[in-house]
């Protein structure tokens, strides 16, 4: 069963199960890709890398009738300083989840190793790519602290002039990586990362935001019912003209 509500112009769809949520989000994202490709030669997409996206990414990779060879893929954040082959690296996560599953026209990854040497240069390189390939679709999640990408409350800026920037990660964000099973202890989690900024994410014509699990229930409540402010960065989604939030029963439990 699906329950659909709207808050401001933000569409919210609540499903009984996480699997149903992921399948339906993927189905609607696939329709959006086809719609873009009916109007343009290429579609440019940004993907989030997190366990919360597993069901949606698997279902999207299994979709039929998408001309993936006309889709350019990007991702939205990356740790600084992890080993290039570290499984926790977000580019590596997405390679395993979707980037190597379907034949994209191009896959464009942030380079955390290069950022450890010269973060400004890596931000400039990736920003140039984003300007060259203006985003059509963003597929994203919301963090336990309400972050989108690695725009944690202390560093989020709704009017950020940059497209990509280096950031220090707050403790709630870093602990989430432990809760998600990505790292064994907090000390193992990197302290800094590159992130696409809030405006870079919001530039997409369409946003598909997939947020399962009870650990996200408070962030979901604050996103939908709190003030639109950087204390909950995801609240800015309520100002997007074409964003949809997909929840399961657990993440919607405080609504």
Coordinates of C-alpha atoms in Angstrom, one line a residue:
X1 CA 0.0 0.0 0.0
X2 CA 1.2 3.5 -0.8
X3 CA 0.3 6.7 1.0
X4 CA 1.0 10.0 -0.9
X5 CA 1.1 13.4 0.7
X6 CA 2.4 16.8 -0.3
X7 CA 4.2 19.3 2.0
X8 CA 4.7 22.6 0.2
X9 CA 5.4 21.3 -3.3
X10 CA 7.4 18.3 -2.0
X11 CA 5.7 15.0 -2.9
X12 CA 6.1 12.3 -0.3
X13 CA 5.3 8.6 -0.9
X14 CA 5.2 6.2 2.0
X15 CA 5.4 2.4 1.4
X16 CA 4.9 -0.6 3.7
X17 CA 8.3 -2.1 3.0
X18 CA 11.8 -1.0 2.0
X19 CA 11.8 -3.3 -1.0
X20 CA 8.6 -1.7 -2.4
X21 CA 9.9 1.8 -1.7
X22 CA 13.1 1.0 -3.7
X23 CA 11.3 -0.6 -6.6
X24 CA 8.8 2.3 -7.0
X25 CA 11.5 5.0 -6.7
X26 CA 13.5 3.2 -9.4
X27 CA 10.5 2.8 -11.6
X28 CA 9.8 6.6 -11.5
X29 CA 13.4 7.5 -11.9
X30 CA 13.6 5.3 -15.0
X31 CA 10.6 7.0 -16.4
X32 CA 12.3 10.4 -15.8
X33 CA 15.4 9.2 -17.6
X34 CA 13.3 8.1 -20.6
X35 CA 11.6 11.5 -20.5
X36 CA 14.8 13.4 -20.6
X37 CA 16.2 11.3 -23.4
X38 CA 13.0 11.9 -25.4
X39 CA 13.8 15.6 -25.3
X40 CA 17.6 15.7 -25.3
X41 CA 20.5 13.8 -26.7
X42 CA 22.0 12.9 -23.3
X43 CA 20.8 12.7 -19.7
X44 CA 23.1 13.8 -16.8
X45 CA 22.6 12.1 -13.4
X46 CA 24.0 12.4 -9.9
X47 CA 23.9 9.4 -7.6
X48 CA 24.2 9.0 -3.9
X49 CA 26.3 6.2 -2.4
X50 CA 24.9 4.7 0.8
X51 CA 23.3 1.4 2.0
X52 CA 20.0 3.3 2.0
X53 CA 20.1 3.4 -1.8
X54 CA 20.7 -0.4 -2.3
X55 CA 17.1 -1.3 -3.2
X56 CA 16.6 1.6 -5.5
X57 CA 19.9 1.2 -7.3
X58 CA 19.4 -2.6 -7.8
X59 CA 16.0 -2.0 -9.2
X60 CA 17.1 0.8 -11.5
X61 CA 20.0 -1.2 -12.9
X62 CA 17.5 -4.0 -13.7
X63 CA 15.1 -1.6 -15.6
X64 CA 14.5 -2.4 -19.3
X65 CA 14.3 0.1 -22.1
X66 CA 16.8 2.7 -20.8
X67 CA 19.4 3.9 -23.3
X68 CA 22.2 4.0 -20.7
X69 CA 24.7 4.8 -23.5
X70 CA 23.2 8.3 -23.5
X71 CA 23.4 8.8 -19.7
X72 CA 26.4 10.5 -18.0
X73 CA 26.8 9.5 -14.4
X74 CA 28.2 11.6 -11.5
X75 CA 28.3 11.1 -7.7
X76 CA 27.8 13.5 -5.0
X77 CA 30.5 13.1 -2.4
X78 CA 33.8 11.2 -1.6
X79 CA 36.1 10.8 1.4
X80 CA 39.5 12.4 1.3
X81 CA 42.4 10.2 1.9
X82 CA 41.0 6.7 1.8
X83 CA 42.9 4.1 -0.2
X84 CA 41.8 4.1 -3.8
X85 CA 40.5 0.5 -3.5
X86 CA 38.8 0.9 -0.1
X87 CA 35.3 -0.5 -0.3
X88 CA 34.0 2.4 1.8
X89 CA 34.9 4.8 -1.0
X90 CA 31.7 6.1 -2.5
X91 CA 32.9 5.8 -6.1
X92 CA 33.8 2.1 -5.4
X93 CA 30.3 1.6 -3.8
X94 CA 28.6 3.0 -6.9
X95 CA 30.8 1.0 -9.3
X96 CA 29.7 -2.1 -7.6
X97 CA 26.0 -1.1 -7.3
X98 CA 25.3 0.4 -10.7
X99 CA 28.3 2.1 -12.6
X100 CA 29.5 -1.3 -13.9
X101 CA 26.0 -2.9 -14.1
X102 CA 24.8 -0.8 -17.1
X103 CA 26.6 0.8 -20.0
X104 CA 26.7 4.5 -19.2
X105 CA 28.0 6.9 -21.8
X106 CA 30.4 8.2 -19.1
X107 CA 31.1 7.7 -15.4
X108 CA 32.6 10.7 -13.7
X109 CA 33.9 10.1 -10.2
X110 CA 35.3 12.4 -7.6
X111 CA 38.9 11.5 -6.8
X112 CA 39.6 11.4 -3.0
X113 CA 43.2 10.5 -3.5
X114 CA 43.8 13.6 -5.7
X115 CA 41.9 15.7 -3.2
X116 CA 44.3 14.6 -0.4
X117 CA 47.1 16.3 -2.5
X118 CA 45.2 19.3 -3.8
X119 CA 41.5 19.6 -2.8
X120 CA 41.1 22.9 -4.6
X121 CA 42.3 21.4 -7.9
X122 CA 40.0 18.4 -7.6
X123 CA 37.0 20.6 -6.8
X124 CA 37.8 22.8 -9.8
X125 CA 38.1 19.7 -12.1
X126 CA 34.8 18.3 -11.0
X127 CA 33.0 21.7 -11.0
X128 CA 34.1 22.1 -14.7
X129 CA 32.5 18.7 -15.5
X130 CA 29.2 19.7 -13.8
X131 CA 29.1 22.9 -15.8
X132 CA 29.8 21.0 -19.0
X133 CA 27.0 18.5 -18.2
X134 CA 24.2 20.3 -16.3
X135 CA 22.4 17.9 -14.1
X136 CA 19.0 16.6 -15.1
X137 CA 18.3 14.1 -12.3
X138 CA 19.6 13.7 -8.8
X139 CA 19.1 10.4 -6.9
X140 CA 19.9 11.0 -3.3
X141 CA 19.2 10.2 0.3
X142 CA 19.1 12.1 3.6
X143 CA 21.5 11.6 6.5
X144 CA 20.7 11.0 10.2
X145 CA 21.6 14.7 10.8
X146 CA 19.5 15.8 7.9
X147 CA 22.5 16.2 5.6
X148 CA 22.3 15.9 1.8
X149 CA 25.5 14.7 0.2
X150 CA 28.1 15.7 2.9
X151 CA 26.4 19.1 3.5
X152 CA 26.2 18.6 7.3
X153 CA 24.4 21.3 9.3
X154 CA 27.6 23.2 10.2
X155 CA 28.8 23.5 6.6
X156 CA 25.5 23.6 4.6
X157 CA 24.9 26.7 2.6
X158 CA 21.7 27.1 0.6
X159 CA 23.3 29.9 -1.4
X160 CA 26.8 28.4 -1.7
X161 CA 28.6 29.9 -4.7
X162 CA 30.7 26.7 -5.2
X163 CA 29.5 23.5 -6.9
X164 CA 32.0 21.3 -5.1
X165 CA 33.9 21.9 -1.9
X166 CA 36.0 20.2 0.8
X167 CA 34.3 19.8 4.2
X168 CA 34.9 18.6 7.7
X169 CA 32.4 15.9 8.7
X170 CA 30.5 16.3 11.9
X171 CA 30.3 13.5 14.5
X172 CA 26.7 12.5 13.8
X173 CA 27.6 12.1 10.2
X174 CA 30.7 10.1 10.9
X175 CA 28.8 7.9 13.4
X176 CA 26.2 7.1 10.8
X177 CA 28.9 5.4 8.7
X178 CA 29.5 3.1 11.7
X179 CA 25.7 2.5 12.2
X180 CA 25.5 1.6 8.5
X181 CA 28.2 -1.0 8.9
X182 CA 30.7 0.8 6.6
X183 CA 33.3 1.2 9.2
X184 CA 34.0 -0.7 12.4
X185 CA 34.7 2.3 14.7
X186 CA 34.4 6.0 14.6
X187 CA 38.1 6.4 14.6
X188 CA 38.2 4.5 11.2
X189 CA 35.9 7.1 9.6
X190 CA 37.6 9.8 7.7
X191 CA 37.2 13.3 9.0
X192 CA 37.1 15.2 5.7
X193 CA 35.4 14.8 2.3
X194 CA 34.5 16.4 -0.9
X195 CA 30.9 17.2 -1.5
X196 CA 28.7 18.7 -4.1
X197 CA 27.1 21.7 -2.6
X198 CA 23.4 22.2 -1.9
X199 CA 22.9 24.4 -5.1
X200 CA 24.7 21.8 -7.2
X201 CA 22.2 19.1 -6.1
X202 CA 19.2 21.4 -6.4
X203 CA 20.1 22.4 -9.9
X204 CA 18.6 19.1 -11.1
X205 CA 15.3 19.4 -12.9
X206 CA 14.1 16.3 -11.0
X207 CA 15.1 14.9 -7.6
X208 CA 14.4 11.4 -6.3
X209 CA 15.1 11.1 -2.6
X210 CA 15.1 7.6 -1.1
X211 CA 15.1 7.4 2.7
X212 CA 14.4 4.1 4.5
X213 CA 15.0 2.9 8.1
X214 CA 14.0 4.0 11.6
X215 CA 17.4 5.7 12.1
X216 CA 16.3 8.3 9.6
X217 CA 12.8 9.0 11.1
X218 CA 13.9 12.1 13.0
X219 CA 15.6 13.6 10.0
X220 CA 12.5 12.9 7.9
X221 CA 10.3 14.6 10.4
X222 CA 12.6 17.6 10.6
X223 CA 12.8 17.7 6.8
X224 CA 9.1 17.8 6.3
X225 CA 7.7 19.5 9.4
X226 CA 10.5 21.8 10.7
X227 CA 11.7 25.2 9.4
X228 CA 13.5 25.3 6.1
X229 CA 17.0 26.1 7.4
X230 CA 20.5 24.7 7.4
X231 CA 20.0 23.1 10.8
X232 CA 18.3 20.4 8.6
X233 CA 19.8 20.8 5.2
X234 CA 17.4 18.4 3.6
X235 CA 14.5 20.8 4.4
X236 CA 15.6 22.8 1.3
X237 CA 14.0 20.0 -0.8
X238 CA 10.6 21.5 0.1
X239 CA 11.5 24.4 -2.3
X240 CA 12.3 22.2 -5.2
X241 CA 9.6 22.2 -7.9
X242 CA 10.0 18.6 -8.8
X243 CA 11.3 16.5 -5.9
X244 CA 9.8 13.3 -4.5
X245 CA 10.6 11.7 -1.2
X246 CA 10.3 7.9 -0.9
X247 CA 9.9 6.5 2.6
X248 CA 9.2 3.1 4.2
X249 CA 7.1 2.6 7.3
X250 CA 10.1 2.9 9.6
X251 CA 11.4 6.2 8.2
X252 CA 7.9 7.6 8.2
X253 CA 7.1 6.6 11.8
X254 CA 7.4 10.1 13.3
X255 CA 5.1 11.8 10.8

